[in-house]
mmCIF file of C-alpha atoms and ligand atoms in Angstrom:
data_model
loop_
_atom_site.group_PDB
_atom_site.id
_atom_site.type_symbol
_atom_site.label_atom_id
_atom_site.label_comp_id
_atom_site.label_asym_id
_atom_site.label_seq_id
_atom_site.Cartn_x
_atom_site.Cartn_y
_atom_site.Cartn_z
ATOM 1 C CA MET A 1 -14.818 42.391 -37.408
ATOM 2 C CA LYS A 2 -18.757 42.559 -36.582
ATOM 3 C CA VAL A 3 -19.570 40.496 -34.288
ATOM 4 C CA THR A 4 -23.868 41.109 -32.875
ATOM 5 C CA PRO A 5 -25.347 38.629 -30.209
ATOM 6 C CA SER A 6 -28.564 37.766 -30.244
ATOM 7 C CA ASP A 7 -30.948 38.948 -27.383
ATOM 8 C CA LEU A 8 -30.604 35.077 -26.198
ATOM 9 C CA THR A 9 -28.217 33.123 -24.048
ATOM 10 C CA LEU A 10 -26.569 32.162 -27.273
ATOM 11 C CA GLY A 11 -25.982 33.041 -30.687
ATOM 12 C CA ALA A 12 -24.332 35.259 -32.899
ATOM 13 C CA THR A 13 -23.587 36.457 -36.064
ATOM 14 C CA VAL A 14 -20.283 37.905 -37.406
ATOM 15 C CA SER A 15 -19.494 40.013 -40.153
ATOM 16 C CA GLU A 16 -17.042 41.992 -42.070
ATOM 17 C CA VAL A 17 -14.424 39.734 -41.906
ATOM 18 C CA ASP A 18 -12.847 37.952 -44.394
ATOM 19 C CA LEU A 19 -12.980 34.023 -42.793
ATOM 20 C CA GLY A 20 -9.738 33.821 -45.592
ATOM 21 C CA ALA A 21 -7.428 36.192 -44.466
ATOM 22 C CA LEU A 22 -7.872 35.839 -40.474
ATOM 23 C CA SER A 23 -5.220 38.651 -38.499
ATOM 24 C CA ASP A 24 -4.118 37.225 -34.867
ATOM 25 C CA ASP A 25 -6.698 39.588 -33.401
ATOM 26 C CA GLN A 26 -9.759 38.698 -35.262
ATOM 27 C CA SER A 27 -9.034 34.934 -34.671
ATOM 28 C CA ARG A 28 -8.926 35.563 -31.358
ATOM 29 C CA GLY A 29 -11.944 37.209 -31.111
ATOM 30 C CA ILE A 30 -13.998 34.954 -33.268
ATOM 31 C CA GLU A 31 -12.629 32.459 -30.611
ATOM 32 C CA ASP A 32 -14.240 34.665 -27.499
ATOM 33 C CA ALA A 33 -16.987 34.869 -29.535
ATOM 34 C CA PHE A 34 -17.263 31.232 -29.792
ATOM 35 C CA HIS A 35 -16.832 30.375 -25.726
ATOM 36 C CA ARG A 36 -19.639 33.510 -25.661
ATOM 37 C CA HIS A 37 -22.198 32.601 -27.828
ATOM 38 C CA ALA A 38 -21.996 28.773 -28.581
ATOM 39 C CA VAL A 39 -23.155 29.535 -31.981
ATOM 40 C CA LEU A 40 -22.132 31.596 -34.705
ATOM 41 C CA VAL A 41 -23.728 32.499 -37.997
ATOM 42 C CA PHE A 42 -21.485 33.641 -40.942
ATOM 43 C CA PRO A 43 -23.862 35.148 -43.496
ATOM 44 C CA GLN A 44 -22.713 35.372 -46.920
ATOM 45 C CA ALA A 45 -18.772 34.041 -45.998
ATOM 46 C CA ASN A 46 -18.834 32.257 -49.612
ATOM 47 C CA LEU A 47 -16.484 30.038 -48.674
ATOM 48 C CA THR A 48 -14.871 27.235 -51.523
ATOM 49 C CA GLU A 49 -14.424 23.993 -50.206
ATOM 50 C CA GLU A 50 -10.694 24.703 -49.178
ATOM 51 C CA ALA A 51 -11.457 27.785 -46.921
ATOM 52 C CA HIS A 52 -14.275 26.000 -45.222
ATOM 53 C CA ILE A 53 -11.893 23.139 -44.218
ATOM 54 C CA ALA A 54 -8.976 25.495 -43.414
ATOM 55 C CA PHE A 55 -10.824 28.064 -41.625
ATOM 56 C CA SER A 56 -12.027 25.358 -39.524
ATOM 57 C CA ARG A 57 -8.811 23.835 -38.314
ATOM 58 C CA ARG A 58 -8.246 26.880 -36.557
ATOM 59 C CA PHE A 59 -11.061 24.833 -33.858
ATOM 60 C CA GLY A 60 -8.816 22.026 -34.100
ATOM 61 C CA PRO A 61 -8.081 18.620 -35.797
ATOM 62 C CA LEU A 62 -10.969 17.556 -37.862
ATOM 63 C CA GLU A 63 -12.770 14.230 -37.367
ATOM 64 C CA ARG A 64 -12.870 11.604 -40.497
ATOM 65 C CA THR A 65 -16.816 11.493 -41.769
ATOM 66 C CA LEU A 66 -19.313 9.006 -41.802
ATOM 67 C CA SER A 67 -20.525 9.151 -45.121
ATOM 68 C CA LYS A 68 -19.284 7.700 -48.168
ATOM 69 C CA ARG A 69 -20.237 10.244 -50.094
ATOM 70 C CA THR A 70 -17.831 13.025 -50.289
ATOM 71 C CA GLU A 71 -14.220 13.056 -52.236
ATOM 72 C CA ARG A 72 -12.884 14.196 -49.020
ATOM 73 C CA PRO A 73 -12.762 12.741 -45.164
ATOM 74 C CA GLU A 74 -12.836 15.889 -43.587
ATOM 75 C CA ILE A 75 -16.722 16.865 -45.311
ATOM 76 C CA SER A 76 -19.624 15.249 -44.065
ATOM 77 C CA LEU A 77 -22.087 15.506 -46.751
ATOM 78 C CA LEU A 78 -26.078 16.623 -46.004
ATOM 79 C CA SER A 79 -27.713 16.636 -48.802
ATOM 80 C CA ASN A 80 -31.339 15.432 -50.499
ATOM 81 C CA VAL A 81 -29.046 14.550 -54.055
ATOM 82 C CA ALA A 82 -28.144 11.928 -54.833
ATOM 83 C CA LYS A 83 -25.328 11.175 -56.898
ATOM 84 C CA ASP A 84 -27.149 10.957 -59.935
ATOM 85 C CA GLY A 85 -28.250 14.460 -59.370
ATOM 86 C CA ARG A 86 -32.377 13.344 -58.829
ATOM 87 C CA VAL A 87 -33.961 14.159 -55.507
ATOM 88 C CA ALA A 88 -33.647 11.786 -52.773
ATOM 89 C CA GLU A 89 -36.664 9.424 -51.900
ATOM 90 C CA PRO A 90 -37.990 11.012 -48.614
ATOM 91 C CA ASP A 91 -38.222 6.755 -47.260
ATOM 92 C CA GLY A 92 -35.297 5.655 -49.315
ATOM 93 C CA ALA A 93 -31.622 4.850 -46.800
ATOM 94 C CA LEU A 94 -30.499 8.680 -47.846
ATOM 95 C CA GLY A 95 -34.109 10.108 -47.254
ATOM 96 C CA LEU A 96 -34.545 8.543 -43.440
ATOM 97 C CA PHE A 97 -30.669 9.505 -42.916
ATOM 98 C CA LEU A 98 -30.850 12.819 -43.579
ATOM 99 C CA LYS A 99 -34.395 12.318 -40.924
ATOM 100 C CA GLY A 100 -32.562 12.083 -38.381
ATOM 101 C CA ASN A 101 -31.269 15.471 -38.187
ATOM 102 C CA ARG A 102 -34.250 16.192 -37.301
ATOM 103 C CA ASP A 103 -34.433 15.595 -34.057
ATOM 104 C CA TRP A 104 -32.553 17.419 -31.137
ATOM 105 C CA HIS A 105 -29.066 16.023 -31.071
ATOM 106 C CA THR A 106 -25.123 16.936 -30.718
ATOM 107 C CA ASP A 107 -22.845 15.460 -33.844
ATOM 108 C CA SER A 108 -20.971 12.202 -32.806
ATOM 109 C CA SER A 109 -22.310 12.158 -29.201
ATOM 110 C CA PHE A 110 -22.008 7.804 -30.590
ATOM 111 C CA LYS A 111 -18.241 8.422 -30.472
ATOM 112 C CA LYS A 112 -16.263 7.709 -27.420
ATOM 113 C CA VAL A 113 -14.474 11.169 -28.269
ATOM 114 C CA ALA A 114 -17.484 13.382 -28.961
ATOM 115 C CA ALA A 115 -17.056 16.314 -31.411
ATOM 116 C CA LYS A 116 -15.556 19.364 -30.126
ATOM 117 C CA ALA A 117 -17.474 21.512 -33.031
ATOM 118 C CA SER A 118 -19.281 21.282 -36.061
ATOM 119 C CA LEU A 119 -19.396 24.068 -39.242
ATOM 120 C CA LEU A 120 -22.025 23.510 -41.628
ATOM 121 C CA ARG A 121 -21.957 25.625 -45.190
ATOM 122 C CA ALA A 122 -24.884 26.254 -47.446
ATOM 123 C CA LEU A 123 -24.860 25.715 -50.648
ATOM 124 C CA GLU A 124 -28.358 24.627 -52.396
ATOM 125 C CA VAL A 125 -31.344 25.936 -49.731
ATOM 126 C CA PRO A 126 -34.737 25.289 -50.273
ATOM 127 C CA ASP A 127 -37.357 28.082 -50.691
ATOM 128 C CA ILE A 128 -39.458 27.207 -47.503
ATOM 129 C CA GLY A 129 -38.289 25.415 -44.309
ATOM 130 C CA GLY A 130 -34.800 24.104 -43.927
ATOM 131 C CA ASP A 131 -34.173 26.328 -41.200
ATOM 132 C CA THR A 132 -32.164 24.613 -37.787
ATOM 133 C CA GLU A 133 -32.595 25.346 -34.781
ATOM 134 C CA TRP A 134 -29.633 25.028 -31.530
ATOM 135 C CA ALA A 135 -30.488 24.546 -27.841
ATOM 136 C CA ASP A 136 -28.443 26.211 -25.086
ATOM 137 C CA MET A 137 -27.731 23.258 -22.807
ATOM 138 C CA ARG A 138 -25.863 25.563 -20.434
ATOM 139 C CA ALA A 139 -28.990 28.141 -19.941
ATOM 140 C CA ALA A 140 -30.798 24.576 -19.754
ATOM 141 C CA TRP A 141 -28.301 23.054 -17.137
ATOM 142 C CA ASP A 142 -29.131 26.227 -14.972
ATOM 143 C CA ALA A 143 -32.608 26.444 -15.517
ATOM 144 C CA LEU A 144 -33.206 23.351 -12.811
ATOM 145 C CA ASP A 145 -33.649 22.962 -9.571
ATOM 146 C CA ASP A 146 -30.375 21.974 -6.571
ATOM 147 C CA VAL A 147 -32.358 18.982 -6.390
ATOM 148 C CA THR A 148 -32.351 17.960 -9.880
ATOM 149 C CA GLN A 149 -28.815 19.274 -10.381
ATOM 150 C CA ALA A 150 -27.533 17.150 -7.432
ATOM 151 C CA ARG A 151 -29.257 14.091 -8.975
ATOM 152 C CA LEU A 152 -28.194 14.607 -12.617
ATOM 153 C CA GLU A 153 -24.415 14.535 -11.365
ATOM 154 C CA GLY A 154 -22.275 11.678 -12.245
ATOM 155 C CA LEU A 155 -24.982 10.367 -14.141
ATOM 156 C CA VAL A 156 -23.267 8.380 -17.599
ATOM 157 C CA ALA A 157 -25.535 7.909 -20.700
ATOM 158 C CA VAL A 158 -25.123 5.313 -23.125
ATOM 159 C CA HIS A 159 -25.068 6.990 -26.443
ATOM 160 C CA SER A 160 -25.451 4.704 -29.628
ATOM 161 C CA TYR A 161 -25.549 5.050 -33.227
ATOM 162 C CA ALA A 162 -27.274 1.964 -33.879
ATOM 163 C CA TYR A 163 -29.706 2.719 -31.176
ATOM 164 C CA SER A 164 -30.793 6.687 -32.653
ATOM 165 C CA GLN A 165 -30.943 6.008 -36.464
ATOM 166 C CA GLY A 166 -32.244 2.392 -35.681
ATOM 167 C CA LYS A 167 -35.506 4.423 -34.577
ATOM 168 C CA VAL A 168 -35.430 6.589 -37.864
ATOM 169 C CA GLY A 169 -34.625 3.306 -39.889
ATOM 170 C CA GLY A 170 -31.739 5.121 -40.807
ATOM 171 C CA ILE A 171 -29.025 2.184 -40.921
ATOM 172 C CA ALA A 172 -29.064 1.099 -44.236
ATOM 173 C CA LEU A 173 -26.053 3.449 -45.651
ATOM 174 C CA LEU A 174 -23.935 1.555 -43.019
ATOM 175 C CA THR A 175 -22.164 -1.731 -43.527
ATOM 176 C CA GLN A 176 -21.774 -4.386 -40.715
ATOM 177 C CA LYS A 177 -18.239 -3.546 -40.365
ATOM 178 C CA GLU A 178 -19.203 0.089 -40.162
ATOM 179 C CA ARG A 179 -21.600 -0.445 -37.599
ATOM 180 C CA GLU A 180 -19.121 -2.578 -35.573
ATOM 181 C CA ALA A 181 -16.970 0.353 -35.763
ATOM 182 C CA LEU A 182 -19.447 2.612 -33.869
ATOM 183 C CA PRO A 183 -20.071 0.256 -30.787
ATOM 184 C CA PRO A 184 -21.969 2.287 -27.982
ATOM 185 C CA VAL A 185 -20.104 4.535 -25.949
ATOM 186 C CA HIS A 186 -20.566 6.571 -22.728
ATOM 187 C CA HIS A 187 -20.695 10.078 -22.031
ATOM 188 C CA PRO A 188 -21.422 11.886 -18.634
ATOM 189 C CA VAL A 189 -24.759 13.249 -18.586
ATOM 190 C CA VAL A 190 -22.856 16.495 -16.869
ATOM 191 C CA ARG A 191 -20.701 18.419 -18.238
ATOM 192 C CA THR A 192 -18.247 21.127 -17.564
ATOM 193 C CA HIS A 193 -16.349 23.229 -20.514
ATOM 194 C CA PRO A 194 -12.997 22.767 -20.993
ATOM 195 C CA ALA A 195 -12.534 26.597 -21.682
ATOM 196 C CA THR A 196 -15.536 28.261 -19.892
ATOM 197 C CA GLY A 197 -15.762 26.334 -16.833
ATOM 198 C CA ARG A 198 -20.006 26.050 -17.419
ATOM 199 C CA LYS A 199 -21.946 22.990 -16.793
ATOM 200 C CA SER A 200 -24.458 22.111 -19.623
ATOM 201 C CA LEU A 201 -26.691 19.051 -20.139
ATOM 202 C CA TYR A 202 -25.212 16.466 -22.514
ATOM 203 C CA VAL A 203 -27.962 14.550 -24.084
ATOM 204 C CA GLY A 204 -30.149 14.399 -27.153
ATOM 205 C CA ARG A 205 -31.237 11.543 -29.775
ATOM 206 C CA HIS A 206 -27.772 9.374 -29.724
ATOM 207 C CA ALA A 207 -28.778 8.840 -26.167
ATOM 208 C CA SER A 208 -30.348 5.859 -25.461
ATOM 209 C CA HIS A 209 -30.447 4.910 -21.740
ATOM 210 C CA ILE A 210 -28.503 5.571 -18.038
ATOM 211 C CA VAL A 211 -25.419 3.358 -16.708
ATOM 212 C CA GLY A 212 -27.347 1.398 -14.145
ATOM 213 C CA MET A 213 -30.434 2.735 -14.460
ATOM 214 C CA ASP A 214 -33.750 0.554 -15.605
ATOM 215 C CA GLU A 215 -33.226 0.774 -19.738
ATOM 216 C CA GLU A 216 -36.707 2.160 -19.436
ATOM 217 C CA GLU A 217 -36.316 5.011 -17.004
ATOM 218 C CA GLY A 218 -33.239 5.817 -18.375
ATOM 219 C CA ARG A 219 -34.996 6.621 -21.327
ATOM 220 C CA ALA A 220 -37.634 8.022 -20.380
ATOM 221 C CA LEU A 221 -35.399 10.476 -18.247
ATOM 222 C CA LEU A 222 -33.427 11.364 -20.922
ATOM 223 C CA ALA A 223 -36.250 12.371 -23.250
ATOM 224 C CA ARG A 224 -38.052 14.300 -20.673
ATOM 225 C CA LEU A 225 -34.676 16.141 -19.805
ATOM 226 C CA THR A 226 -33.811 16.913 -23.769
ATOM 227 C CA GLU A 227 -37.398 18.139 -24.250
ATOM 228 C CA ALA A 228 -37.913 20.176 -21.419
ATOM 229 C CA ALA A 229 -33.975 21.681 -22.403
ATOM 230 C CA CYS A 230 -35.062 22.629 -25.908
ATOM 231 C CA GLN A 231 -37.580 25.539 -24.889
ATOM 232 C CA PRO A 232 -37.791 29.234 -25.361
ATOM 233 C CA PRO A 233 -36.073 30.982 -24.768
ATOM 234 C CA ARG A 234 -32.725 28.950 -25.311
ATOM 235 C CA ILE A 235 -33.523 28.793 -28.837
ATOM 236 C CA PHE A 236 -31.428 30.172 -31.500
ATOM 237 C CA ARG A 237 -33.079 29.639 -34.873
ATOM 238 C CA HIS A 238 -31.620 30.308 -38.847
ATOM 239 C CA ARG A 239 -32.692 30.803 -41.448
ATOM 240 C CA TRP A 240 -30.612 29.479 -44.383
ATOM 241 C CA HIS A 241 -29.115 31.986 -47.333
ATOM 242 C CA ALA A 242 -26.942 29.993 -50.119
ATOM 243 C CA GLY A 243 -23.138 30.557 -48.886
ATOM 244 C CA ASP A 244 -24.011 30.908 -45.051
ATOM 245 C CA ILE A 245 -21.755 29.374 -42.625
ATOM 246 C CA VAL A 246 -22.268 28.472 -38.868
ATOM 247 C CA ALA A 247 -19.869 26.652 -36.393
ATOM 248 C CA TRP A 248 -21.223 25.693 -33.248
ATOM 249 C CA ASP A 249 -19.839 24.229 -30.263
ATOM 250 C CA ASN A 250 -21.489 20.948 -29.910
ATOM 251 C CA ARG A 251 -20.221 20.091 -25.865
ATOM 252 C CA CYS A 252 -22.957 22.833 -24.956
ATOM 253 C CA VAL A 253 -25.586 23.023 -27.756
ATOM 254 C CA LEU A 254 -27.805 20.770 -29.201
ATOM 255 C CA HIS A 255 -29.349 20.925 -33.018
ATOM 256 C CA ARG A 256 -31.886 20.144 -34.959
ATOM 257 C CA GLY A 257 -32.704 20.633 -38.863
ATOM 258 C CA HIS A 258 -36.574 21.453 -39.374
ATOM 259 C CA PRO A 259 -38.122 19.780 -42.422
ATOM 260 C CA TRP A 260 -38.162 21.340 -46.531
ATOM 261 C CA PRO A 261 -40.499 20.514 -49.257
ATOM 262 C CA PHE A 262 -38.234 17.329 -49.954
ATOM 263 C CA ASP A 263 -39.035 17.173 -54.009
ATOM 264 C CA GLN A 264 -36.940 20.633 -53.368
ATOM 265 C CA PRO A 265 -32.702 20.394 -53.330
ATOM 266 C CA ARG A 266 -31.080 21.046 -50.059
ATOM 267 C CA VAL A 267 -27.017 20.672 -50.232
ATOM 268 C CA MET A 268 -25.195 21.186 -47.051
ATOM 269 C CA ARG A 269 -21.691 20.499 -45.922
ATOM 270 C CA ARG A 270 -20.194 20.235 -42.906
ATOM 271 C CA THR A 271 -16.799 19.791 -41.202
ATOM 272 C CA THR A 272 -16.673 18.127 -37.988
ATOM 273 C CA VAL A 273 -13.971 19.377 -34.974
ATOM 274 C CA ALA A 274 -12.425 16.484 -33.111
ATOM 275 C CA GLY A 275 -13.042 16.083 -29.641
ATOM 276 C CA ASP A 276 -9.824 16.831 -26.826
ATOM 277 C CA GLY A 277 -8.029 13.218 -25.901
ATOM 278 C CA GLU A 278 -6.950 10.338 -28.183
ATOM 279 C CA ASN A 279 -8.999 9.712 -30.947
ATOM 280 C CA SER A 280 -9.006 7.312 -33.655
ATOM 281 C CA TRP A 281 -11.388 9.606 -36.084
ATOM 282 C CA ALA A 282 -9.272 12.659 -35.775
ATOM 283 C CA ILE A 283 -7.790 13.495 -39.099
ATOM 284 C CA GLU A 284 -4.117 13.931 -38.637
ATOM 285 C CA ARG A 285 -2.830 16.751 -40.622
ATOM 286 C CA GLY A 286 -0.303 15.834 -43.477
ATOM 287 C CA THR A 287 -2.194 12.478 -43.797
ATOM 288 C CA ALA A 288 -5.584 13.718 -44.638
ATOM 289 C CA HIS A 289 -5.004 12.804 -48.140
ATOM 290 C CA ALA A 290 -3.206 9.413 -47.945
HETATM 291 C C1 OGA B 301 -25.546 18.459 -39.030
HETATM 292 C C2 OGA B 301 -27.324 19.120 -38.724
HETATM 293 C C3 OGA B 301 -29.134 19.404 -39.575
HETATM 294 C C4 OGA B 301 -29.509 20.197 -40.628
HETATM 295 O O1 OGA B 301 -25.274 19.213 -39.990
HETATM 296 O O2 OGA B 301 -25.150 18.230 -37.994
HETATM 297 O O3 OGA B 301 -27.943 18.350 -37.625
HETATM 298 O O4 OGA B 301 -29.945 21.370 -40.517
HETATM 299 N N1 OGA B 301 -27.691 19.647 -39.555
HETATM 300 O O5 OGA B 301 -28.863 19.944 -41.535
HETATM 301 MN MN1 MN B 302 -25.629 17.463 -36.474
#
């Protein structure tokens, strides 16, 4: 197995390994690399759906998806191809749902227990566009001056799916009941990584405002923090090829997808590894097919 770090503070490419038949050493190597680099690209891993799920489970129990379009609760379908095989209209419910991913975010931060990791697999990619970028929130934290850091410590943000998807108009895919299952939640603006002990900024598009601060003021602060954090040299970018899979640490990176010519299919499937602790979205092993 070969781990080739990027020349940035995040991102590495892992090659010469069969993800379906990992030795203990390789498994540990991947875990170490995940903690160090936060984003791991496995080019042309060509995993089947089963192998994708099995590899993801090595990172922890998986989250049940919000998406109603997949057969398996472990898989979120990020695809602009509708069930009838037609490419979705950009302004339809599906197009708007996907549009939300163009803004910097961390997966499931609108849930009480936010996601630990995500593993995104490319099945069909457009000729141009559709790259994904990740921004290093550890490096972004380190880049802040002491006064700003002290001001941010202890702040708590309200994260809300109704807020973030409402902004792009992409809430129509959810029923009233599903929306009610996703009430606004609280997360600290500064997180300490449980494995590395490093601090990072925890912001992104689902963060609506700050507890105890005027709503507009908090929103403006969050926007400024995200904008300043997501700048080079903290950005790692991946140009997708079918068969690639990328794993990232949602606790310390933000990500966003780039637009592509919307008449071209882009079909991606994602697993989401549940965050630690009591989590009503986690799929218990053995009941996944129930
Ligand atoms: C995701 C996501 C962006 C993309 O899979 O969680 O935000 O480029 N994807 O598809
Ligand atoms: Mn995402």
